[in-house]
XYZ file of C-alpha atoms in Angstrom:
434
model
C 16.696 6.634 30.929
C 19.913 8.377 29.540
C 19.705 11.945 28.029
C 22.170 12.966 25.617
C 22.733 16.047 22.843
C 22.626 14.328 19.521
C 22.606 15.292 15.977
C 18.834 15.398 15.548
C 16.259 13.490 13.965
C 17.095 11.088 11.363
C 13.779 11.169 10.093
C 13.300 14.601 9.126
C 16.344 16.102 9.839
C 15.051 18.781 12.622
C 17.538 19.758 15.530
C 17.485 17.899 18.725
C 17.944 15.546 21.300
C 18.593 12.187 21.812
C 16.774 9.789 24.510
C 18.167 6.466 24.569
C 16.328 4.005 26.478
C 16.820 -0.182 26.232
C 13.730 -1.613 27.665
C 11.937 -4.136 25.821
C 7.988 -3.155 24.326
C 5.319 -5.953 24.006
C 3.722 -3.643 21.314
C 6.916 -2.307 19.562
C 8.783 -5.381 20.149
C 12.382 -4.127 21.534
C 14.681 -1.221 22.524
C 13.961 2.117 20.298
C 16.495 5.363 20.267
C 13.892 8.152 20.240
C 14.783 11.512 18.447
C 12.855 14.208 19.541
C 13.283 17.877 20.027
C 15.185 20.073 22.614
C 11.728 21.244 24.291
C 10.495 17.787 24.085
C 13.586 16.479 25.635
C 13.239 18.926 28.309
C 9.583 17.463 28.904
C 10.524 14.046 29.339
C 13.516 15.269 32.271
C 10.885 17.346 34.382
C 8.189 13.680 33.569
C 10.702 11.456 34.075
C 10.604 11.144 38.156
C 6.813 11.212 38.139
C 7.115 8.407 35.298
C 4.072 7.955 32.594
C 0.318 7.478 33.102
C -2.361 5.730 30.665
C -1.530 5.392 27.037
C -2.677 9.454 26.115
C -4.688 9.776 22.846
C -3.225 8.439 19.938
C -1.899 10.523 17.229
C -4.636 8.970 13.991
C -7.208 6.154 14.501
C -8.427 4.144 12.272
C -10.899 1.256 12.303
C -9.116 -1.629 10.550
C -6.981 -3.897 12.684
C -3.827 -3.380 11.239
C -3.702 -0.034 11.973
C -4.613 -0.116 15.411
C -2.466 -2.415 15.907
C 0.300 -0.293 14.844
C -0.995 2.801 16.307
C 0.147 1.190 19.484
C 3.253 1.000 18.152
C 3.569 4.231 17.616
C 2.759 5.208 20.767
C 4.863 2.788 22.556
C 7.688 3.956 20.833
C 7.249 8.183 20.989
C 6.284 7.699 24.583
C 9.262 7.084 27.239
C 8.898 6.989 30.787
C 11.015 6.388 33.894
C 12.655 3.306 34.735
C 10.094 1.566 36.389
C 7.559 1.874 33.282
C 9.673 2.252 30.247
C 7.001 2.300 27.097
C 3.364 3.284 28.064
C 1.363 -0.200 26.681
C 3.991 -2.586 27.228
C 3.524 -5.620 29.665
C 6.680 -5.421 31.853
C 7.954 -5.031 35.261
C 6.998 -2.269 37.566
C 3.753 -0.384 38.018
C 2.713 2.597 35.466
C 3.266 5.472 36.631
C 1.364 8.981 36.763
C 1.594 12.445 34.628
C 1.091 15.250 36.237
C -2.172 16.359 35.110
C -1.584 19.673 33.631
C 1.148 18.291 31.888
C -0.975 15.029 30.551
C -3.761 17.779 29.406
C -1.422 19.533 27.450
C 0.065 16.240 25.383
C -3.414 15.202 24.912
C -4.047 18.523 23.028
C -0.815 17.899 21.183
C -1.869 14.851 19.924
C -5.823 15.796 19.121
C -4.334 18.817 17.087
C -1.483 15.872 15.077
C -4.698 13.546 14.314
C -6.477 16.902 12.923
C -4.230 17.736 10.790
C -2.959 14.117 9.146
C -5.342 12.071 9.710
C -7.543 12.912 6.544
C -3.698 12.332 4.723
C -3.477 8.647 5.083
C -5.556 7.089 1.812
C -3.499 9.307 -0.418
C -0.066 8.279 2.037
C -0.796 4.749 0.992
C -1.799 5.264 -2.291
C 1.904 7.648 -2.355
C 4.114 4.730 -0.687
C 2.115 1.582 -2.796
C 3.151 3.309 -5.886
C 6.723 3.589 -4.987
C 7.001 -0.235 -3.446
C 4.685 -2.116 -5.253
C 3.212 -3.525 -2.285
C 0.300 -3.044 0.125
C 1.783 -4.926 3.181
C 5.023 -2.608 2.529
C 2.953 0.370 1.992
C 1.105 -0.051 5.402
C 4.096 -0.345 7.013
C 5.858 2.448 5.430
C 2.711 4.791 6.107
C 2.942 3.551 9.375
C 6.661 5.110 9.549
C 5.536 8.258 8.176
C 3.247 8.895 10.584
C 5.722 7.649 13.747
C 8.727 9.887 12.042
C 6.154 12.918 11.749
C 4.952 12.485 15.879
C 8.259 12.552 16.464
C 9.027 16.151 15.024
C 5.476 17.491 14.720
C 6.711 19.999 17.925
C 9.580 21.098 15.739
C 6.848 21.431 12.640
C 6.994 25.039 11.413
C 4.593 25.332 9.250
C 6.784 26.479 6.309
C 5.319 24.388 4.252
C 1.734 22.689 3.968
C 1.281 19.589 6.265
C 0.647 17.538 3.103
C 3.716 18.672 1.682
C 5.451 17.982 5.372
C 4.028 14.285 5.046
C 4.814 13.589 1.670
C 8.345 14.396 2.101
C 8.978 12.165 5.035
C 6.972 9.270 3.372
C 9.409 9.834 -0.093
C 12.523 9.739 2.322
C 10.763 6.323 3.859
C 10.404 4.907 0.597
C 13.397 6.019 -1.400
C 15.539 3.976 1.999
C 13.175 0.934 1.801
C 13.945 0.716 -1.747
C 17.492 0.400 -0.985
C 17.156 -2.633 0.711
C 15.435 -5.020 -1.541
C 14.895 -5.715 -5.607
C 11.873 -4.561 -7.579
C 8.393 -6.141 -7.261
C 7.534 -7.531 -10.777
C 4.596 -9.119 -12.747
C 5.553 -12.342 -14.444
C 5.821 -10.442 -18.142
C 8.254 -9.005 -16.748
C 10.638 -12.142 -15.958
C 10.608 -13.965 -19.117
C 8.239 -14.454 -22.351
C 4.493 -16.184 -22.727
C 4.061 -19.626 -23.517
C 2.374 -20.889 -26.210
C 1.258 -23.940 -25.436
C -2.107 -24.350 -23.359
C -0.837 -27.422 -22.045
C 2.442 -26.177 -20.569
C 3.152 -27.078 -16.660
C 2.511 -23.954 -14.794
C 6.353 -22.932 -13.517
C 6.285 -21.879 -9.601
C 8.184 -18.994 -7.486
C 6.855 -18.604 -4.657
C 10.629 -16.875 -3.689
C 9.550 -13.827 -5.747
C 8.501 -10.778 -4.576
C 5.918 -10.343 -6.408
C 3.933 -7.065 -7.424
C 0.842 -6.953 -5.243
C -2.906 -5.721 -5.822
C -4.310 -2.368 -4.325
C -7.641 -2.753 -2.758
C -9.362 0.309 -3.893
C -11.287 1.057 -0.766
C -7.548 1.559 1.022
C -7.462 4.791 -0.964
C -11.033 6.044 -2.138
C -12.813 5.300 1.399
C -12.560 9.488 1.992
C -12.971 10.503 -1.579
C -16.529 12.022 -2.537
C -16.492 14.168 -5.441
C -16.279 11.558 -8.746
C -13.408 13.117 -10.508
C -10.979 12.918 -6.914
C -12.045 9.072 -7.331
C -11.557 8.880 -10.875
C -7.822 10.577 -10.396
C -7.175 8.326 -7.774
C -7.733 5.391 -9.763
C -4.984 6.581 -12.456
C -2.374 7.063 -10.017
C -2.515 3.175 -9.029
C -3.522 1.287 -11.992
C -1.472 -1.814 -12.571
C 0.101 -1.652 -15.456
C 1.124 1.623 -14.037
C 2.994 0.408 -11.079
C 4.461 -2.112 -12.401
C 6.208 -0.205 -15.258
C 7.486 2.274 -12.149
C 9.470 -1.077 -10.678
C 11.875 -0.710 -13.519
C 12.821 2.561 -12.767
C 15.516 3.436 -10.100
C 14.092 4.396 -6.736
C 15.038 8.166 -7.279
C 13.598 7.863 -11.131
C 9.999 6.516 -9.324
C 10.063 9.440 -7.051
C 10.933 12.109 -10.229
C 7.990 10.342 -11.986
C 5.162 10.109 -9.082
C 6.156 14.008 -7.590
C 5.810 15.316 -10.957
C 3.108 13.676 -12.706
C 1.300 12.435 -10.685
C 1.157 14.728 -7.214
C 2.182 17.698 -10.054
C 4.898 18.949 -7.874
C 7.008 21.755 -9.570
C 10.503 20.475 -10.466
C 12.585 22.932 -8.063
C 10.545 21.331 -4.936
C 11.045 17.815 -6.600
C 14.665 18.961 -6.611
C 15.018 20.198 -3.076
C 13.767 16.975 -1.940
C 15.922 14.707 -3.549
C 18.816 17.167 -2.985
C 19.619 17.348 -6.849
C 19.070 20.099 -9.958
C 16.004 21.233 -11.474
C 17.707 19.972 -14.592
C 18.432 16.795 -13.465
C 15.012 15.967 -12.536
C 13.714 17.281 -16.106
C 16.174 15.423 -17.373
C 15.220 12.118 -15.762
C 11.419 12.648 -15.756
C 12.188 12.659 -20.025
C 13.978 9.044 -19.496
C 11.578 7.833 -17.146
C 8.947 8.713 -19.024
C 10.181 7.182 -22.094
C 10.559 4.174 -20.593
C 7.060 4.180 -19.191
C 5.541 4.362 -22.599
C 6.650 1.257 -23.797
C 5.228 -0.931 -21.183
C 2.028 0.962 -20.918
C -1.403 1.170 -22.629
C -2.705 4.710 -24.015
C -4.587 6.092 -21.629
C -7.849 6.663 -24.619
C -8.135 2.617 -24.517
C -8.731 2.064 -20.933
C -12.488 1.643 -19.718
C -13.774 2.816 -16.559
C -15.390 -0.436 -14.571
C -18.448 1.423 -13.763
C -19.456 2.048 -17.571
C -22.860 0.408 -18.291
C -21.478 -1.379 -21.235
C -18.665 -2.134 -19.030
C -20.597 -3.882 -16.539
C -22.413 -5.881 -18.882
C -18.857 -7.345 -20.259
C -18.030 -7.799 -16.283
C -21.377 -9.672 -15.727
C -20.611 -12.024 -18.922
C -16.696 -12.433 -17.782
C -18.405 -14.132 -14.623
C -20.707 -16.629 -15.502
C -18.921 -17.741 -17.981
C -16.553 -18.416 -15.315
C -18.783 -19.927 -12.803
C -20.760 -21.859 -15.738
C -16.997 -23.220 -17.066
C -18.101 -21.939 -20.419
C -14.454 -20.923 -22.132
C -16.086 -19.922 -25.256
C -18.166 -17.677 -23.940
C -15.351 -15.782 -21.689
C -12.911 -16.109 -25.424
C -15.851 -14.146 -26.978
C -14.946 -10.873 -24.545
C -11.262 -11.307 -24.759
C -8.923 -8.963 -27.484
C -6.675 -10.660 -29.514
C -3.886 -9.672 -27.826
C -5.252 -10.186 -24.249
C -2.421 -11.149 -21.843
C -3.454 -13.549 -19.007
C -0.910 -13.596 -16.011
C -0.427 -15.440 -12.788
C 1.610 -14.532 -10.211
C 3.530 -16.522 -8.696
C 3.355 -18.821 -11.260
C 5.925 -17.391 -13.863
C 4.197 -18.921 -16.758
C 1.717 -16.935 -18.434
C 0.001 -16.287 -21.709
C -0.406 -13.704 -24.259
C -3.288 -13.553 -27.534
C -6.730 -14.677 -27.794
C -5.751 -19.103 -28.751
C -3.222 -19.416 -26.047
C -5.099 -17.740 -22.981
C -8.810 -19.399 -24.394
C -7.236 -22.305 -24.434
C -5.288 -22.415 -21.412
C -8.106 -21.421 -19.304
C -10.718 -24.194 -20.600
C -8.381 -27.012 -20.087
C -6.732 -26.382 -17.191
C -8.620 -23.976 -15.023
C -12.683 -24.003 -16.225
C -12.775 -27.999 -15.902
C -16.626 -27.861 -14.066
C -19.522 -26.178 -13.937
C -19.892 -24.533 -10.498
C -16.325 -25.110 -9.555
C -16.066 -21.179 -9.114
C -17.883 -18.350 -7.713
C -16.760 -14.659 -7.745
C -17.126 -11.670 -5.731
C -16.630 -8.426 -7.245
C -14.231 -6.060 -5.979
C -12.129 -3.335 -7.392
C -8.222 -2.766 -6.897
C -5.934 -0.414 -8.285
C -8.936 1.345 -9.906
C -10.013 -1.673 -11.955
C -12.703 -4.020 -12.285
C -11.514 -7.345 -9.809
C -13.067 -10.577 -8.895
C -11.886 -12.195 -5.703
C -12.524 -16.246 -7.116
C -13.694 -18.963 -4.485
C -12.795 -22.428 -5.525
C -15.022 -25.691 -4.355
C -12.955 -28.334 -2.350
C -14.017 -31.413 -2.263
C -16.101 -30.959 0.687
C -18.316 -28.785 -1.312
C -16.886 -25.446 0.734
C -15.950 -22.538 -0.956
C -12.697 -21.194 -0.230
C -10.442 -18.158 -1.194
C -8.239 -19.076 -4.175
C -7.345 -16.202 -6.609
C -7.835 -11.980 -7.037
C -8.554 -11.501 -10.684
C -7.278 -7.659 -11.999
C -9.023 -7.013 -15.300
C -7.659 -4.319 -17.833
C -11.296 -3.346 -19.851
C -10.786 -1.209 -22.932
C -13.284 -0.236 -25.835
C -12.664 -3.369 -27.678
C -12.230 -5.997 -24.810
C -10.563 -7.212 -22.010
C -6.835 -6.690 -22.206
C -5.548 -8.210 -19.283
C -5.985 -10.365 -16.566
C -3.926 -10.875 -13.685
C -4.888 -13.361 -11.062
C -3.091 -13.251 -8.275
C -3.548 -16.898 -7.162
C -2.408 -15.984 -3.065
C -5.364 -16.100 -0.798
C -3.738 -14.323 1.860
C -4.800 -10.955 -0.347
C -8.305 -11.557 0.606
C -7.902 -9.791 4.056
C -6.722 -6.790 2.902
C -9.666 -6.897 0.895
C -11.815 -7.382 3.721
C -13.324 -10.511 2.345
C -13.292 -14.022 4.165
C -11.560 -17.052 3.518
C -14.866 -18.676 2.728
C -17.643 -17.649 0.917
C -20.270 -16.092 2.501
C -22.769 -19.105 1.006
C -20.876 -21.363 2.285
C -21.532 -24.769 0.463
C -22.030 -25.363 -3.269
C -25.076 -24.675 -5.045
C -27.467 -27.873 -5.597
């Protein structure tokens, strides 16, 4: 392992040094440079002959797969050893080595003392980076970096500012790059106009990127007072995040730090390394723009209104009893049904009424629904009978409810999203009703 001087941490911008090492990871899945401070450096040259011992604890646990999964990532890659055991956790050549024990006792504390003080941070993390991407998978990921970037420096941390504030500035500087790389995530209203005919060919793209839905219990799992639930909830709607994806990257950040995390400008400012009258100034565009794409806040309906929950309970049988009128009945006139990632969709009452009963509510007991809730609205995760009589995963319905109806629907027809929703890929019942 090669120890150099280098310019610091790219992450977060602390002093340091640089440990270059080459050695493939099973976990990580290849060669790293690490960036880490000078004490840590020093650290790693007095470890390096006595090489590394058992994986130590690991910086934030969580039950879900995904994130254990990439918890080992993390560790493979802020852990270097000596030659014969490059990355604690990989499979590769040479025995593991040992830590001293004083010295594995004090990283241990280290890392209890990191999951103390971010672990409670990650719902809100996720809820930060899904706003700013559009998308769950990329959120996980990019939370994922946050945390990795912040093990990394946490011995340089200072404490000048809060730890939340320390964490949100890494994952905006995570976000803002990943932005860089790739287009906006959009809804299919945003590509191109409705349709008005009912019997129009649904148009395909499965190339798009499309906008993805939040499952709710990502972000609220840790929330118990009402109101922290109910804010949460208006941070991610989806009309919401989908309005941010036409704003620049820097424009989403302006928008989220200041309305939604309330940020004062000059700290919104010293982040993005701009004026405090340049971000007023683009918070008043962005803002703009937001309003045209948006509903008033007054119209929206919380999902777990008693009223409310009748309309839900009506939306689904008339579903799963392929009764179109009946659903047409709870619809506004200006409801907007859309599909992703089918780029045809459908906007007022006729067109969406009668889309849905002659191409999609074609039998009685073709459908059952689950409810859920993502980005703070009322959601039905749809299973579809084959023709073996099973069950299976086939669309996430989103439903806007306001005072006078249902608004919109969007039904993300990808049953991949039914993981992240915790949900299986067949229903629990298993075969059809007789």
């Amino acid at each position: 392992m090669a120890v150099r001087e280098g310019p610091g941490c790219l992450g977060c911008g602390d002093a340091g040094t640089t440990l270059e090492q080459d050695a493939s990871c099973g976990d990580c899945g290849g060669a790293e440079r690490f960036h880490v401070s000078h004490t840590t450096a020093a650290r790693y040259r007095q470890a390096g002959a006595a090489g590394m011992a058992d994986r130590p604890s690991r910086p934030h646990a969580s039950p879900s797969r995904t994130q254990a999964r990439t918890e080992r990532q993390i560790m493979c890659r802020a852990w270097v050893g000596g030659d014969s055991a490059p990355v604690v956790g990989s499979i590769g050549r040479g025995p593991a080595r040992r830590w001293p024990a004083d010295e594995l006792e004090r990283l241990m504390t280290v890392s209890e003392d990191f999951t103390g003080l971010t672990s409670r941070f990650r719902g809100e993390l996720l809820a930060h980076c899904y706003r700013m991407v559009g998308s769950v998978d990329e959120a996980e990921d990019l939370v994922q970096e946050t945390f990795l970037r912040a093990w990394r420096s946490y011995e340089g941390f200072e404490g000048r500012s809060s730890v939340r504030t320390w964490l949100y500035r890494i994952a905006t500087n995570v976000c803002l790059t990943a932005i860089e790389r790739r287009g906006r995530r959009p809804l299919p209203s945003g590509l191109g106009g409705p349709t008005g005919d009912p019997e129009a060919p649904l148009e395909v793209a499965s190339e798009v990127p499309w906008l993805q839905p939040l499952p709710d219990a990502l972000v609220t799992a840790d929330l118990e007072d009402p109101a922290a639930v109910t804010a949460s909830r208006a941070g991610v709607r989806l009309a919401f995040v989908a309005a941010l994806q036409y704003l620049s990257a820097r424009q989403r950040a302006m928008l989220i730090m200041r309305d939604v995390l309330e940020w004062p400008a000059a700290d919104v400012a010293e982040l993005l390394g701009t004026t405090t009258t340049a971000i007023n100034s683009g918070l008043r565009r962005a803002r703009t723009q937001l309003a045209r794409v948006m509903p008033a806040e007054d119209e929206l309906a919380e999902p777990d209104d008693a009223v409310q929950r009748a309309v839900l309970e009506r939306f689904a049988a008339a579903i799963e009893h392929a009764d179109a009128r009946a659903m047409a009945e709870l619809l506004r006139a200006d409801v907007v049904l859309e599909m992703p990632p089918f780029l045809t969709w459908f906007a007022g009452r006729d067109a969406v009424a009668g889309f849905v009963g002659s191409q999609l509510l074609t039998a009685p007991g073709a459908d059952r629904l689950v409810p859920v809730t993502a980005n703070g609205q009322a959601a039905f995760a749809v299973y579809r009978r084959d023709e073996r009589g099973v069950y299976r995963a086939h669309a996430l319905q989103v439903l806007t409810l306001t005072a006078t109806g249902i608004a919109r629907i969007v039904a993300f027809a990808d049953p991949g999203r039914f993981t992240s929703f915790g949900l299986p890929p067949e229903h629990p019942a298993g075969q059809a009703r007789t």
